[in-house]
Coordinates of C-alpha atoms and ligand atoms in Angstrom, one line a residue:
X9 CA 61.4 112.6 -133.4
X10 CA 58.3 114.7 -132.1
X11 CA 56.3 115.1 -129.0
X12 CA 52.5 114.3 -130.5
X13 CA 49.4 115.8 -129.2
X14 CA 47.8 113.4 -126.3
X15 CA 43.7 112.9 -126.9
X16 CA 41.8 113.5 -123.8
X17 CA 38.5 112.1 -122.7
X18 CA 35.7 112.8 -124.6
X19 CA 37.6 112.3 -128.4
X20 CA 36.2 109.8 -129.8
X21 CA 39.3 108.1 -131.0
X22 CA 39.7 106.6 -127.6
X23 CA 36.7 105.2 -127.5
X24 CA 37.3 103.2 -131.1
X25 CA 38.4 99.9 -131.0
X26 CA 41.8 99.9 -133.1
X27 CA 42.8 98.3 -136.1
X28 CA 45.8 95.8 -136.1
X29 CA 49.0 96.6 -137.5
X30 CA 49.8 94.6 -140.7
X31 CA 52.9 92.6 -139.6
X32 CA 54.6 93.1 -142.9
X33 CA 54.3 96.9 -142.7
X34 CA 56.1 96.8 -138.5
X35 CA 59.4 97.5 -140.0
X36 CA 58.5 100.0 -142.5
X37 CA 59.7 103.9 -142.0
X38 CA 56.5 104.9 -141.1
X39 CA 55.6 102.5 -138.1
X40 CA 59.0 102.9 -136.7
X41 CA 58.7 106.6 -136.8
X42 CA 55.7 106.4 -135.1
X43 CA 56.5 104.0 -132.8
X44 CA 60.0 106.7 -131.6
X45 CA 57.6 109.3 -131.1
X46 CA 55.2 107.2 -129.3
X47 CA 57.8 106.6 -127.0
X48 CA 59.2 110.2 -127.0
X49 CA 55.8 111.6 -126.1
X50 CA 55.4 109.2 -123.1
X51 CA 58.8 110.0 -121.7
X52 CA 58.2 113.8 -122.4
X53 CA 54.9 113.6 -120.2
X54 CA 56.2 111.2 -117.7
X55 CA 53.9 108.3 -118.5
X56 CA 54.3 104.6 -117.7
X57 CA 52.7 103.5 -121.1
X58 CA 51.3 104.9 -123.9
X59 CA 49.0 103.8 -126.8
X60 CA 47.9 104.8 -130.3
X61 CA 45.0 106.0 -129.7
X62 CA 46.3 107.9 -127.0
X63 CA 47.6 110.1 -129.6
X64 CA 45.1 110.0 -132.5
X65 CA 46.4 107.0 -134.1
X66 CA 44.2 104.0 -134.0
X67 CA 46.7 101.1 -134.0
X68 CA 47.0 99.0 -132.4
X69 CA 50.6 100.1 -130.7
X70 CA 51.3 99.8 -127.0
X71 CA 54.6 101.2 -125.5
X72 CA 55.6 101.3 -122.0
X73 CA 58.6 101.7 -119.8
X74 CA 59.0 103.2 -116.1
X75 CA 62.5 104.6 -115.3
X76 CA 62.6 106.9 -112.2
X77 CA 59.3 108.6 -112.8
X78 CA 57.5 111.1 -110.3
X79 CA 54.4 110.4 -111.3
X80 CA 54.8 106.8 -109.9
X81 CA 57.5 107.2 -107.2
X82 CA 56.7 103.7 -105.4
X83 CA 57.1 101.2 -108.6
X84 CA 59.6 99.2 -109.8
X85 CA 61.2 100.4 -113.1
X86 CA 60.0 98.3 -116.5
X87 CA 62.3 98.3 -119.2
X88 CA 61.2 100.0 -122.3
X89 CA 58.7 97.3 -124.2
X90 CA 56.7 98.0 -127.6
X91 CA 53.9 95.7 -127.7
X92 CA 52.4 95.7 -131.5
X93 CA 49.0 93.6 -132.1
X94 CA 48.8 92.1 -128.4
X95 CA 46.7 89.9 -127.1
X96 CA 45.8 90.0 -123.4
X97 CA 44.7 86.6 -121.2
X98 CA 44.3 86.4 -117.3
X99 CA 47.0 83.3 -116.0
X100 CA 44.3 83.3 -113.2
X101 CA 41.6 84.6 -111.6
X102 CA 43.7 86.5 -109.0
X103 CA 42.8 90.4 -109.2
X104 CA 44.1 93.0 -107.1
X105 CA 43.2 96.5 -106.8
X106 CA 45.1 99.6 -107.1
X107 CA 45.8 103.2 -108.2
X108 CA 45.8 104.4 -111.9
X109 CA 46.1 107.3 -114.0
X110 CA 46.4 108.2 -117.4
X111 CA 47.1 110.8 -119.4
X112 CA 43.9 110.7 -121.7
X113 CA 42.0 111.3 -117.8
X114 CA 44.5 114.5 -116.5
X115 CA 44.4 114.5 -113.2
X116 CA 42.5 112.1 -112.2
X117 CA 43.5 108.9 -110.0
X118 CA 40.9 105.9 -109.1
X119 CA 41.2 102.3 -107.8
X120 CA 41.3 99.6 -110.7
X121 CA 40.8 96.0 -110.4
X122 CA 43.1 94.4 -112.6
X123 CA 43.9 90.7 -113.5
X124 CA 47.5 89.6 -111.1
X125 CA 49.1 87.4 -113.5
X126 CA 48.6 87.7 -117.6
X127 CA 50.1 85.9 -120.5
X128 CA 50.8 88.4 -123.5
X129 CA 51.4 87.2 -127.1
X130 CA 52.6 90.2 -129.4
X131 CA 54.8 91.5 -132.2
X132 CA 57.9 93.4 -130.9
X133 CA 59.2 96.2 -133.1
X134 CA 61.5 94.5 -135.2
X135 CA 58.0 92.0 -136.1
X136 CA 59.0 89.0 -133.8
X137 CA 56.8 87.3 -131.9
X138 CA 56.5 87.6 -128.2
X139 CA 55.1 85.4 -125.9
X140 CA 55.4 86.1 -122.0
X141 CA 53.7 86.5 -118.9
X142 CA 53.9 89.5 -116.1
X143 CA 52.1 90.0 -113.3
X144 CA 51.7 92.6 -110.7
X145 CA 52.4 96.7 -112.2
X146 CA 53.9 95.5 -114.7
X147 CA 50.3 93.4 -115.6
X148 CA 48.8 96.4 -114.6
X149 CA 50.0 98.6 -117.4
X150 CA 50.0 96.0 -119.7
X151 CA 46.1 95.4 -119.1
X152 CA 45.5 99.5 -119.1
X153 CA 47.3 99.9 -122.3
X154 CA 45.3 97.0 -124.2
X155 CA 42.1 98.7 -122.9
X156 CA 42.7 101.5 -124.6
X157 CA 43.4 99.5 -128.0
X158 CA 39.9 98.0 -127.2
X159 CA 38.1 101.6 -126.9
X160 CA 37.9 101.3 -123.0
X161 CA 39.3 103.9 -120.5
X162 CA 40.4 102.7 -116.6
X163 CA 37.4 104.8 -115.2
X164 CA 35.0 101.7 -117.2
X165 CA 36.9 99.2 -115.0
X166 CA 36.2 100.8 -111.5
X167 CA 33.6 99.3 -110.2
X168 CA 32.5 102.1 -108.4
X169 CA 33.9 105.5 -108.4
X170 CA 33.9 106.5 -104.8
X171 CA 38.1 106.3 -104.9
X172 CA 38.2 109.0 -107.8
X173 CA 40.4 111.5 -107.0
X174 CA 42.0 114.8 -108.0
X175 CA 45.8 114.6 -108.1
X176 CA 45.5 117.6 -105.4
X177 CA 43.2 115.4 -102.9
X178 CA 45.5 112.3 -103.9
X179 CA 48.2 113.4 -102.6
X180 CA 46.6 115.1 -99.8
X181 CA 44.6 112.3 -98.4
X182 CA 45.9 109.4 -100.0
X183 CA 49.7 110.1 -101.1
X184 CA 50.9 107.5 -98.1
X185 CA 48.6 104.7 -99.2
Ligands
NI25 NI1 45.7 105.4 -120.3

């Protein structure tokens, strides 16, 4: 397994929109390599989720999983959940806004509206189809990771920027919130 190099803003890989992954070729060697060190590389940097892109691969390859994590100390843990080829549709048209990060945008926090409730139809990483819903952070991630299969970054979604913050000044002023 091995830690891969994260893109950061400004590369254009995260700004293409991704190719999807042949469902035959899910269980091959290569995809499930990737897909370990996908994971690997989220865990070593302590993020919720993590996509191809993220790491110069333009998949379309979505993992995500919160354990005990201090960059997120208030949410409730997600098991781990590889999301291959997803598609993404609001269940209503209930949004709520709140914090993100990610670790294409070091540093960085702002306010995101996201979609409450969303039904997500996938491949898993044995090539199964999924078919669920989530809602709330767990929607959330889901909806940040399939922006970045779709080119777009969280600070697109805020509709304005006046809650952008430095992780320094987050904490500072807005740590309790
Ligand atoms: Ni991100």
């Amino acid at each position: 397994m091995a830690i891969l190099k994260i893109a950061q803003m400004g590369n254009p890989v995260l700004r293409h929109p991704t190719d999807p992954v042949p469902v035959k070729s899910i269980t091959s060697a290569v995809l499930q390599n990737f897909i370990d060190d996908l994971i690997a590389t989220m865990r070593e940097y302590n993020g919720v989720g993590l996509a191809g892109p993220q790491v110069h691969e333009s998949l379309q390859v979505v993992v995500i999983e919160v354990q005990e994590n201090p960059r997120y100390p208030q949410v409730p843990p997600i098991p781990l959940t590889v999301l291959i080829n997803p598609v993404v549709e609001p269940l209503n048209d209930e949004m709520e806004e709140d914090w993100e990060g990610c670790l294409s945008v070091p540093d960085i926090r702002g306010k995101v509206p996201r979609y409450r409730e969303v039904r997500v139809r996938a491949h898993d990483r044995e090539g199964k189809q999924l078919d669920f819903s989530a809602k709330d952070f767990f929607a959330r991630v889901i909806q940040h990771e399939s922006d970045h299969l779709q080119g777009i970054l969280f600070l697109d979604r805020m509709p304005k920027l006046d809650t952008l913050t430095y992780m320094a000044e987050y904490q500072r002023y807005w740590g309790a919130d």
